[in-house]
Amino acid sequence: MTVEANADTPKDIENALKFGAQGVGLCRTEHMFMDPDRLPWVQKMIIAGTAEARKEALDKLLPMQYADFYAMFKALGDLPLTVRLLDPPLHEFLPSKVELIEKVATKKALGQDCSEDAKMLEIVEGLSESNPMMGLRGCRLGLTYPEINEMQVRAIFEACCDLAKEGHKVHPYVMIPLIGHVNELKTAEDILVRVAKDVMAEKGIEIEYKFGTMIEIPRAALTADKVAEHAEFFSFGTNDLTQMTFGYSRDDAEGKFLKNYVEQKILPANPFETLDQDGVGQLIEMAMEKGKAVNPKLLGGVCGEHGGDPDSVKFCHRIGLNYVSCSPFRVPQAKLAAAQAVVEAK
Ligand code: PEP
Ligand code: MG
């Protein structure tokens, strides 16, 4: 089992390599969107009323994502880089509703023009969801707005093809977040295959890549045999998988009742820190078994925060996963736990 790092920017990769990471198991691409130079274009993409307007904003974002991917793949050389397509709810990129209400009210009271803020407020209200973690996020975003996935896949493949032409090694793994039904993965795969093919034809070079999915919803784990027909690897997003399996919203549970649960020994530990092996772990083990039954070459890893927790790392080794991925700073600890797991197994 290898220990990889979660890294979102070229700077993160530096740290990851310094700490001995054997690749990047999770690149959360939304973090590339948060840069102050980029955010206005991300906002334009979100508020675009038509596919054409969205495409115009995405065209501006493409070279920025390309530059990041180019630098990251180049720095990693022979090591794999697993890129996750856009995941969070779109309102996370927009100003807060409360701030906008304040701004509009203040400007109105002062007799100033508030039309821009009022327009943004309307958009933010339109995007607001009662339960954003279970709303329009994950693969649902890229399937609702396929142009987003197209841009991201294009940026990945343009960067990889250019590097390959310059003689560098590249190992792109592209994954789709938060699928619950195999058809979501199939549809996303169609987009990816088409764009990847187009880019490779334009660049006149073929590169090898792997296509996979995150398993973060119990239904995806339960139907892993169907999902594995369209995936070369499963990356278990154990943060979401824990939320969805327990039915706890992490933000609420950790602030409100989890501490008490652990003190009362209702739970042996905070399941967001140490993997719940009986429940969430069972889903992971079962999903890998079901997946490998139809796709024996299927690779599996954990990229949630558990990937850096020693007990969880040992569990991943015991059930035969191929990698864990955690924050760069936790890589040494995860490597030690992985080594101990090997010794303990002997
Ligand atoms: C996860 O859910 O475990 C995961 C890695 O995704 P995120 O934490 O970004 O939702
Ligand atoms: Mg997740």
PDB file of N, CA and C in Angstrom, residues 22-114:
ATOM      1  N   GLN A  22       4.001   9.405  -2.046  1.00  0.00           N
ATOM      2  CA  GLN A  22       4.284   8.580  -3.231  1.00  0.00           C
ATOM      3  C   GLN A  22       3.310   8.888  -4.368  1.00  0.00           C
ATOM      4  N   GLY A  23       2.822  10.102  -4.384  1.00  0.00           N
ATOM      5  CA  GLY A  23       1.871  10.536  -5.401  1.00  0.00           C
ATOM      6  C   GLY A  23       0.849  11.454  -4.760  1.00  0.00           C
ATOM      7  N   VAL A  24      -0.087  11.912  -5.582  1.00  0.00           N
ATOM      8  CA  VAL A  24      -1.184  12.732  -5.040  1.00  0.00           C
ATOM      9  C   VAL A  24      -2.472  11.936  -5.234  1.00  0.00           C
ATOM     10  N   GLY A  25      -3.092  11.597  -4.106  1.00  0.00           N
ATOM     11  CA  GLY A  25      -4.310  10.775  -4.170  1.00  0.00           C
ATOM     12  C   GLY A  25      -5.571  11.598  -4.269  1.00  0.00           C
ATOM     13  N   LEU A  26      -5.436  12.902  -4.043  1.00  0.00           N
ATOM     14  CA  LEU A  26      -6.620  13.762  -4.170  1.00  0.00           C
ATOM     15  C   LEU A  26      -6.193  15.196  -4.429  1.00  0.00           C
ATOM     16  N   CYS A  27      -6.568  15.706  -5.608  1.00  0.00           N
ATOM     17  CA  CYS A  27      -6.411  17.129  -5.907  1.00  0.00           C
ATOM     18  C   CYS A  27      -7.821  17.690  -5.991  1.00  0.00           C
ATOM     19  N   ARG A  28      -8.165  18.518  -5.005  1.00  0.00           N
ATOM     20  CA  ARG A  28      -9.519  19.113  -4.968  1.00  0.00           C
ATOM     21  C   ARG A  28      -9.473  20.358  -5.855  1.00  0.00           C
ATOM     22  N   THR A  29      -9.929  20.228  -7.090  1.00  0.00           N
ATOM     23  CA  THR A  29      -9.693  21.299  -8.070  1.00  0.00           C
ATOM     24  C   THR A  29     -10.380  22.612  -7.720  1.00  0.00           C
ATOM     25  N   GLU A  30     -11.398  22.553  -6.865  1.00  0.00           N
ATOM     26  CA  GLU A  30     -12.084  23.823  -6.533  1.00  0.00           C
ATOM     27  C   GLU A  30     -11.136  24.800  -5.857  1.00  0.00           C
ATOM     28  N   HIS A  31     -10.088  24.264  -5.190  1.00  0.00           N
ATOM     29  CA  HIS A  31      -9.164  25.169  -4.513  1.00  0.00           C
ATOM     30  C   HIS A  31      -8.374  26.011  -5.510  1.00  0.00           C
ATOM     31  N   MET A  32      -8.271  25.513  -6.756  1.00  0.00           N
ATOM     32  CA  MET A  32      -7.622  26.321  -7.800  1.00  0.00           C
ATOM     33  C   MET A  32      -8.516  27.501  -8.197  1.00  0.00           C
ATOM     34  N   PHE A  33      -9.797  27.405  -7.866  1.00  0.00           N
ATOM     35  CA  PHE A  33     -10.746  28.454  -8.257  1.00  0.00           C
ATOM     36  C   PHE A  33     -10.794  29.603  -7.256  1.00  0.00           C
ATOM     37  N   MET A  34     -10.216  29.377  -6.074  1.00  0.00           N
ATOM     38  CA  MET A  34     -10.407  30.345  -4.990  1.00  0.00           C
ATOM     39  C   MET A  34      -9.459  31.547  -5.067  1.00  0.00           C
ATOM     40  N   ASP A  35      -8.427  31.459  -5.890  1.00  0.00           N
ATOM     41  CA  ASP A  35      -7.466  32.539  -6.043  1.00  0.00           C
ATOM     42  C   ASP A  35      -8.201  33.851  -6.391  1.00  0.00           C
ATOM     43  N   PRO A  36      -7.820  34.978  -5.759  1.00  0.00           N
ATOM     44  CA  PRO A  36      -8.535  36.239  -6.021  1.00  0.00           C
ATOM     45  C   PRO A  36      -8.566  36.635  -7.512  1.00  0.00           C
ATOM     46  N   ASP A  37      -7.530  36.225  -8.278  1.00  0.00           N
ATOM     47  CA  ASP A  37      -7.538  36.546  -9.721  1.00  0.00           C
ATOM     48  C   ASP A  37      -8.584  35.741 -10.471  1.00  0.00           C
ATOM     49  N   ARG A  38      -8.904  34.595  -9.902  1.00  0.00           N
ATOM     50  CA  ARG A  38      -9.768  33.666 -10.636  1.00  0.00           C
ATOM     51  C   ARG A  38     -11.227  33.749 -10.209  1.00  0.00           C
ATOM     52  N   LEU A  39     -11.416  34.096  -8.939  1.00  0.00           N
ATOM     53  CA  LEU A  39     -12.774  34.063  -8.401  1.00  0.00           C
ATOM     54  C   LEU A  39     -13.799  34.848  -9.230  1.00  0.00           C
ATOM     55  N   PRO A  40     -13.439  36.061  -9.734  1.00  0.00           N
ATOM     56  CA  PRO A  40     -14.434  36.782 -10.540  1.00  0.00           C
ATOM     57  C   PRO A  40     -14.905  35.970 -11.749  1.00  0.00           C
ATOM     58  N   TRP A  41     -13.977  35.185 -12.352  1.00  0.00           N
ATOM     59  CA  TRP A  41     -14.373  34.382 -13.518  1.00  0.00           C
ATOM     60  C   TRP A  41     -15.206  33.173 -13.099  1.00  0.00           C
ATOM     61  N   VAL A  42     -14.911  32.671 -11.914  1.00  0.00           N
ATOM     62  CA  VAL A  42     -15.715  31.556 -11.394  1.00  0.00           C
ATOM     63  C   VAL A  42     -17.132  32.067 -11.135  1.00  0.00           C
ATOM     64  N   GLN A  43     -17.199  33.293 -10.582  1.00  0.00           N
ATOM     65  CA  GLN A  43     -18.522  33.867 -10.309  1.00  0.00           C
ATOM     66  C   GLN A  43     -19.276  34.115 -11.612  1.00  0.00           C
ATOM     67  N   LYS A  44     -18.559  34.578 -12.628  1.00  0.00           N
ATOM     68  CA  LYS A  44     -19.207  34.801 -13.942  1.00  0.00           C
ATOM     69  C   LYS A  44     -19.735  33.478 -14.488  1.00  0.00           C
ATOM     70  N   MET A  45     -18.946  32.421 -14.282  1.00  0.00           N
ATOM     71  CA  MET A  45     -19.378  31.098 -14.766  1.00  0.00           C
ATOM     72  C   MET A  45     -20.685  30.694 -14.060  1.00  0.00           C
ATOM     73  N   ILE A  46     -20.749  30.975 -12.751  1.00  0.00           N
ATOM     74  CA  ILE A  46     -21.910  30.549 -11.977  1.00  0.00           C
ATOM     75  C   ILE A  46     -23.153  31.363 -12.333  1.00  0.00           C
ATOM     76  N   ILE A  47     -22.955  32.667 -12.493  1.00  0.00           N
ATOM     77  CA  ILE A  47     -24.137  33.499 -12.712  1.00  0.00           C
ATOM     78  C   ILE A  47     -24.552  33.558 -14.189  1.00  0.00           C
ATOM     79  N   ALA A  48     -23.755  32.908 -15.047  1.00  0.00           N
ATOM     80  CA  ALA A  48     -24.085  32.925 -16.476  1.00  0.00           C
ATOM     81  C   ALA A  48     -25.498  32.380 -16.694  1.00  0.00           C
ATOM     82  N   GLY A  49     -26.273  33.113 -17.472  1.00  0.00           N
ATOM     83  CA  GLY A  49     -27.651  32.682 -17.721  1.00  0.00           C
ATOM     84  C   GLY A  49     -27.741  31.645 -18.830  1.00  0.00           C
ATOM     85  N   THR A  50     -26.738  31.585 -19.697  1.00  0.00           N
ATOM     86  CA  THR A  50     -26.807  30.670 -20.838  1.00  0.00           C
ATOM     87  C   THR A  50     -25.527  29.838 -20.920  1.00  0.00           C
ATOM     88  N   ALA A  51     -25.616  28.759 -21.708  1.00  0.00           N
ATOM     89  CA  ALA A  51     -24.430  27.901 -21.882  1.00  0.00           C
ATOM     90  C   ALA A  51     -23.295  28.695 -22.539  1.00  0.00           C
ATOM     91  N   GLU A  52     -23.668  29.627 -23.462  1.00  0.00           N
ATOM     92  CA  GLU A  52     -22.626  30.406 -24.158  1.00  0.00           C
ATOM     93  C   GLU A  52     -21.882  31.309 -23.173  1.00  0.00           C
ATOM     94  N   ALA A  53     -22.667  31.972 -22.316  1.00  0.00           N
ATOM     95  CA  ALA A  53     -22.036  32.875 -21.337  1.00  0.00           C
ATOM     96  C   ALA A  53     -21.160  32.078 -20.381  1.00  0.00           C
ATOM     97  N   ARG A  54     -21.637  30.887 -20.019  1.00  0.00           N
ATOM     98  CA  ARG A  54     -20.838  30.041 -19.113  1.00  0.00           C
ATOM     99  C   ARG A  54     -19.544  29.630 -19.812  1.00  0.00           C
ATOM    100  N   LYS A  55     -19.665  29.313 -21.087  1.00  0.00           N
ATOM    101  CA  LYS A  55     -18.499  28.873 -21.852  1.00  0.00           C
ATOM    102  C   LYS A  55     -17.450  29.993 -21.913  1.00  0.00           C
ATOM    103  N   GLU A  56     -17.924  31.235 -22.070  1.00  0.00           N
ATOM    104  CA  GLU A  56     -16.998  32.364 -22.148  1.00  0.00           C
ATOM    105  C   GLU A  56     -16.166  32.470 -20.857  1.00  0.00           C
ATOM    106  N   ALA A  57     -16.857  32.308 -19.713  1.00  0.00           N
ATOM    107  CA  ALA A  57     -16.134  32.378 -18.430  1.00  0.00           C
ATOM    108  C   ALA A  57     -15.189  31.187 -18.301  1.00  0.00           C
ATOM    109  N   LEU A  58     -15.654  30.029 -18.733  1.00  0.00           N
ATOM    110  CA  LEU A  58     -14.813  28.828 -18.635  1.00  0.00           C
ATOM    111  C   LEU A  58     -13.574  28.947 -19.520  1.00  0.00           C
ATOM    112  N   ASP A  59     -13.734  29.620 -20.664  1.00  0.00           N
ATOM    113  CA  ASP A  59     -12.576  29.820 -21.546  1.00  0.00           C
ATOM    114  C   ASP A  59     -11.487  30.635 -20.855  1.00  0.00           C
ATOM    115  N   LYS A  60     -11.909  31.536 -19.963  1.00  0.00           N
ATOM    116  CA  LYS A  60     -10.921  32.333 -19.213  1.00  0.00           C
ATOM    117  C   LYS A  60     -10.263  31.464 -18.133  1.00  0.00           C
ATOM    118  N   LEU A  61     -11.023  30.523 -17.573  1.00  0.00           N
ATOM    119  CA  LEU A  61     -10.493  29.692 -16.489  1.00  0.00           C
ATOM    120  C   LEU A  61      -9.576  28.586 -17.015  1.00  0.00           C
ATOM    121  N   LEU A  62      -9.832  28.177 -18.264  1.00  0.00           N
ATOM    122  CA  LEU A  62      -9.066  27.060 -18.841  1.00  0.00           C
ATOM    123  C   LEU A  62      -7.541  27.254 -18.744  1.00  0.00           C
ATOM    124  N   PRO A  63      -7.001  28.397 -19.217  1.00  0.00           N
ATOM    125  CA  PRO A  63      -5.531  28.529 -19.136  1.00  0.00           C
ATOM    126  C   PRO A  63      -5.017  28.548 -17.703  1.00  0.00           C
ATOM    127  N   MET A  64      -5.842  29.001 -16.785  1.00  0.00           N
ATOM    128  CA  MET A  64      -5.399  29.045 -15.376  1.00  0.00           C
ATOM    129  C   MET A  64      -5.310  27.623 -14.820  1.00  0.00           C
ATOM    130  N   GLN A  65      -6.324  26.811 -15.099  1.00  0.00           N
ATOM    131  CA  GLN A  65      -6.270  25.423 -14.625  1.00  0.00           C
ATOM    132  C   GLN A  65      -5.154  24.676 -15.346  1.00  0.00           C
ATOM    133  N   TYR A  66      -5.010  24.965 -16.639  1.00  0.00           N
ATOM    134  CA  TYR A  66      -3.945  24.322 -17.410  1.00  0.00           C
ATOM    135  C   TYR A  66      -2.591  24.581 -16.737  1.00  0.00           C
ATOM    136  N   ALA A  67      -2.353  25.841 -16.366  1.00  0.00           N
ATOM    137  CA  ALA A  67      -1.044  26.206 -15.791  1.00  0.00           C
ATOM    138  C   ALA A  67      -0.810  25.435 -14.490  1.00  0.00           C
ATOM    139  N   ASP A  68      -1.829  25.323 -13.671  1.00  0.00           N
ATOM    140  CA  ASP A  68      -1.685  24.571 -12.415  1.00  0.00           C
ATOM    141  C   ASP A  68      -1.397  23.097 -12.683  1.00  0.00           C
ATOM    142  N   PHE A  69      -2.181  22.513 -13.570  1.00  0.00           N
ATOM    143  CA  PHE A  69      -1.977  21.083 -13.855  1.00  0.00           C
ATOM    144  C   PHE A  69      -0.599  20.849 -14.461  1.00  0.00           C
ATOM    145  N   TYR A  70      -0.205  21.749 -15.349  1.00  0.00           N
ATOM    146  CA  TYR A  70       1.108  21.598 -15.984  1.00  0.00           C
ATOM    147  C   TYR A  70       2.195  21.562 -14.902  1.00  0.00           C
ATOM    148  N   ALA A  71       2.132  22.523 -13.985  1.00  0.00           N
ATOM    149  CA  ALA A  71       3.164  22.594 -12.935  1.00  0.00           C
ATOM    150  C   ALA A  71       3.076  21.367 -12.018  1.00  0.00           C
ATOM    151  N   MET A  72       1.876  20.938 -11.701  1.00  0.00           N
ATOM    152  CA  MET A  72       1.727  19.820 -10.754  1.00  0.00           C
ATOM    153  C   MET A  72       2.191  18.501 -11.366  1.00  0.00           C
ATOM    154  N   PHE A  73       1.766  18.229 -12.600  1.00  0.00           N
ATOM    155  CA  PHE A  73       2.188  16.975 -13.238  1.00  0.00           C
ATOM    156  C   PHE A  73       3.708  16.978 -13.452  1.00  0.00           C
ATOM    157  N   LYS A  74       4.236  18.140 -13.801  1.00  0.00           N
ATOM    158  CA  LYS A  74       5.680  18.224 -14.044  1.00  0.00           C
ATOM    159  C   LYS A  74       6.440  17.932 -12.751  1.00  0.00           C
ATOM    160  N   ALA A  75       5.977  18.507 -11.642  1.00  0.00           N
ATOM    161  CA  ALA A  75       6.673  18.321 -10.365  1.00  0.00           C
ATOM    162  C   ALA A  75       6.598  16.859  -9.913  1.00  0.00           C
ATOM    163  N   LEU A  76       5.503  16.186 -10.270  1.00  0.00           N
ATOM    164  CA  LEU A  76       5.332  14.808  -9.783  1.00  0.00           C
ATOM    165  C   LEU A  76       6.085  13.776 -10.614  1.00  0.00           C
ATOM    166  N   GLY A  77       6.355  14.109 -11.870  1.00  0.00           N
ATOM    167  CA  GLY A  77       7.115  13.174 -12.711  1.00  0.00           C
ATOM    168  C   GLY A  77       6.452  11.815 -12.797  1.00  0.00           C
ATOM    169  N   ASP A  78       7.130  10.804 -12.283  1.00  0.00           N
ATOM    170  CA  ASP A  78       6.661   9.432 -12.442  1.00  0.00           C
ATOM    171  C   ASP A  78       5.533   9.067 -11.471  1.00  0.00           C
ATOM    172  N   LEU A  79       5.214   9.957 -10.554  1.00  0.00           N
ATOM    173  CA  LEU A  79       4.199   9.630  -9.539  1.00  0.00           C
ATOM    174  C   LEU A  79       2.794  10.008 -10.041  1.00  0.00           C
ATOM    175  N   PRO A  80       1.793   9.288  -9.571  1.00  0.00           N
ATOM    176  CA  PRO A  80       0.427   9.568 -10.055  1.00  0.00           C
ATOM    177  C   PRO A  80      -0.186  10.831  -9.445  1.00  0.00           C
ATOM    178  N   LEU A  81      -1.043  11.464 -10.213  1.00  0.00           N
ATOM    179  CA  LEU A  81      -1.811  12.615  -9.708  1.00  0.00           C
ATOM    180  C   LEU A  81      -3.293  12.344  -9.971  1.00  0.00           C
ATOM    181  N   THR A  82      -4.037  12.235  -8.895  1.00  0.00           N
ATOM    182  CA  THR A  82      -5.473  11.938  -9.005  1.00  0.00           C
ATOM    183  C   THR A  82      -6.253  13.242  -8.885  1.00  0.00           C
ATOM    184  N   VAL A  83      -6.903  13.601  -9.969  1.00  0.00           N
ATOM    185  CA  VAL A  83      -7.621  14.877 -10.011  1.00  0.00           C
ATOM    186  C   VAL A  83      -9.115  14.620  -9.855  1.00  0.00           C
ATOM    187  N   ARG A  84      -9.692  15.326  -8.928  1.00  0.00           N
ATOM    188  CA  ARG A  84     -11.146  15.219  -8.753  1.00  0.00           C
ATOM    189  C   ARG A  84     -11.809  16.399  -9.446  1.00  0.00           C
ATOM    190  N   LEU A  85     -12.786  16.119 -10.273  1.00  0.00           N
ATOM    191  CA  LEU A  85     -13.502  17.224 -10.921  1.00  0.00           C
ATOM    192  C   LEU A  85     -14.349  17.951  -9.873  1.00  0.00           C
ATOM    193  N   LEU A  86     -14.791  19.135 -10.251  1.00  0.00           N
ATOM    194  CA  LEU A  86     -15.425  20.062  -9.292  1.00  0.00           C
ATOM    195  C   LEU A  86     -16.476  19.389  -8.400  1.00  0.00           C
ATOM    196  N   ASP A  87     -16.416  19.704  -7.108  1.00  0.00           N
ATOM    197  CA  ASP A  87     -17.260  19.015  -6.127  1.00  0.00           C
ATOM    198  C   ASP A  87     -18.207  19.889  -5.287  1.00  0.00           C
ATOM    199  N   PRO A  88     -17.771  21.083  -4.821  1.00  0.00           N
ATOM    200  CA  PRO A  88     -18.619  21.747  -3.817  1.00  0.00           C
ATOM    201  C   PRO A  88     -19.819  22.479  -4.409  1.00  0.00           C
ATOM    202  N   PRO A  89     -20.817  22.730  -3.566  1.00  0.00           N
ATOM    203  CA  PRO A  89     -21.965  23.506  -4.038  1.00  0.00           C
ATOM    204  C   PRO A  89     -21.494  24.878  -4.529  1.00  0.00           C
ATOM    205  N   LEU A  90     -22.093  25.349  -5.615  1.00  0.00           N
ATOM    206  CA  LEU A  90     -21.593  26.575  -6.262  1.00  0.00           C
ATOM    207  C   LEU A  90     -21.663  27.811  -5.375  1.00  0.00           C
ATOM    208  N   HIS A  91     -22.620  27.838  -4.443  1.00  0.00           N
ATOM    209  CA  HIS A  91     -22.748  29.056  -3.626  1.00  0.00           C
ATOM    210  C   HIS A  91     -21.489  29.301  -2.791  1.00  0.00           C
ATOM    211  N   GLU A  92     -20.655  28.254  -2.622  1.00  0.00           N
ATOM    212  CA  GLU A  92     -19.412  28.452  -1.860  1.00  0.00           C
ATOM    213  C   GLU A  92     -18.465  29.448  -2.537  1.00  0.00           C
ATOM    214  N   PHE A  93     -18.692  29.690  -3.821  1.00  0.00           N
ATOM    215  CA  PHE A  93     -17.823  30.630  -4.548  1.00  0.00           C
ATOM    216  C   PHE A  93     -18.399  32.047  -4.570  1.00  0.00           C
ATOM    217  N   LEU A  94     -19.590  32.199  -4.037  1.00  0.00           N
ATOM    218  CA  LEU A  94     -20.255  33.507  -4.111  1.00  0.00           C
ATOM    219  C   LEU A  94     -20.226  34.208  -2.750  1.00  0.00           C
ATOM    220  N   PRO A  95     -20.456  35.534  -2.745  1.00  0.00           N
ATOM    221  CA  PRO A  95     -20.482  36.241  -1.459  1.00  0.00           C
ATOM    222  C   PRO A  95     -21.626  35.707  -0.579  1.00  0.00           C
ATOM    223  N   SER A  96     -21.505  35.910   0.727  1.00  0.00           N
ATOM    224  CA  SER A  96     -22.530  35.354   1.622  1.00  0.00           C
ATOM    225  C   SER A  96     -23.828  36.156   1.520  1.00  0.00           C
ATOM    226  N   LYS A  97     -24.921  35.436   1.740  1.00  0.00           N
ATOM    227  CA  LYS A  97     -26.250  36.038   1.609  1.00  0.00           C
ATOM    228  C   LYS A  97     -26.427  37.169   2.630  1.00  0.00           C
ATOM    229  N   VAL A  98     -25.976  36.907   3.866  1.00  0.00           N
ATOM    230  CA  VAL A  98     -26.144  37.908   4.928  1.00  0.00           C
ATOM    231  C   VAL A  98     -25.388  39.188   4.575  1.00  0.00           C
ATOM    232  N   GLU A  99     -24.150  39.018   4.088  1.00  0.00           N
ATOM    233  CA  GLU A  99     -23.359  40.196   3.700  1.00  0.00           C
ATOM    234  C   GLU A  99     -24.063  40.989   2.598  1.00  0.00           C
ATOM    235  N   LEU A 100     -24.639  40.264   1.639  1.00  0.00           N
ATOM    236  CA  LEU A 100     -25.302  40.951   0.526  1.00  0.00           C
ATOM    237  C   LEU A 100     -26.549  41.685   0.998  1.00  0.00           C
ATOM    238  N   ILE A 101     -27.300  41.050   1.907  1.00  0.00           N
ATOM    239  CA  ILE A 101     -28.509  41.708   2.433  1.00  0.00           C
ATOM    240  C   ILE A 101     -28.109  43.017   3.130  1.00  0.00           C
ATOM    241  N   GLU A 102     -27.026  42.928   3.901  1.00  0.00           N
ATOM    242  CA  GLU A 102     -26.530  44.129   4.612  1.00  0.00           C
ATOM    243  C   GLU A 102     -26.137  45.225   3.623  1.00  0.00           C
ATOM    244  N   LYS A 103     -25.398  44.810   2.588  1.00  0.00           N
ATOM    245  CA  LYS A 103     -24.914  45.772   1.585  1.00  0.00           C
ATOM    246  C   LYS A 103     -26.083  46.466   0.897  1.00  0.00           C
ATOM    247  N   VAL A 104     -27.057  45.653   0.460  1.00  0.00           N
ATOM    248  CA  VAL A 104     -28.197  46.210  -0.269  1.00  0.00           C
ATOM    249  C   VAL A 104     -28.963  47.182   0.637  1.00  0.00           C
ATOM    250  N   ALA A 105     -29.176  46.757   1.881  1.00  0.00           N
ATOM    251  CA  ALA A 105     -29.929  47.602   2.815  1.00  0.00           C
ATOM    252  C   ALA A 105     -29.197  48.919   3.075  1.00  0.00           C
ATOM    253  N   THR A 106     -27.874  48.800   3.294  1.00  0.00           N
ATOM    254  CA  THR A 106     -27.082  50.005   3.584  1.00  0.00           C
ATOM    255  C   THR A 106     -27.107  50.955   2.386  1.00  0.00           C
ATOM    256  N   LYS A 107     -26.871  50.409   1.202  1.00  0.00           N
ATOM    257  CA  LYS A 107     -26.837  51.267   0.013  1.00  0.00           C
ATOM    258  C   LYS A 107     -28.194  51.934  -0.220  1.00  0.00           C
ATOM    259  N   LYS A 108     -29.250  51.146   0.012  1.00  0.00           N
ATOM    260  CA  LYS A 108     -30.597  51.704  -0.177  1.00  0.00           C
ATOM    261  C   LYS A 108     -30.807  52.859   0.802  1.00  0.00           C
ATOM    262  N   ALA A 109     -30.413  52.638   2.060  1.00  0.00           N
ATOM    263  CA  ALA A 109     -30.608  53.654   3.102  1.00  0.00           C
ATOM    264  C   ALA A 109     -29.827  54.924   2.782  1.00  0.00           C
ATOM    265  N   LEU A 110     -28.669  54.739   2.125  1.00  0.00           N
ATOM    266  CA  LEU A 110     -27.836  55.906   1.794  1.00  0.00           C
ATOM    267  C   LEU A 110     -28.191  56.504   0.425  1.00  0.00           C
ATOM    268  N   GLY A 111     -29.203  55.933  -0.183  1.00  0.00           N
ATOM    269  CA  GLY A 111     -29.640  56.432  -1.498  1.00  0.00           C
ATOM    270  C   GLY A 111     -28.670  56.103  -2.613  1.00  0.00           C
ATOM    271  N   GLN A 112     -27.819  55.058  -2.407  1.00  0.00           N
ATOM    272  CA  GLN A 112     -26.834  54.692  -3.446  1.00  0.00           C
ATOM    273  C   GLN A 112     -27.396  53.598  -4.359  1.00  0.00           C
ATOM    274  N   ASP A 113     -26.732  53.453  -5.508  1.00  0.00           N
ATOM    275  CA  ASP A 113     -27.164  52.417  -6.459  1.00  0.00           C
ATOM    276  C   ASP A 113     -26.773  51.041  -5.915  1.00  0.00           C
ATOM    277  N   CYS A 114     -27.754  50.174  -5.766  1.00  0.00           N
ATOM    278  CA  CYS A 114     -27.453  48.839  -5.209  1.00  0.00           C
ATOM    279  C   CYS A 114     -27.823  47.742  -6.202  1.00  0.00           C
TER     280      CYS A 114
END
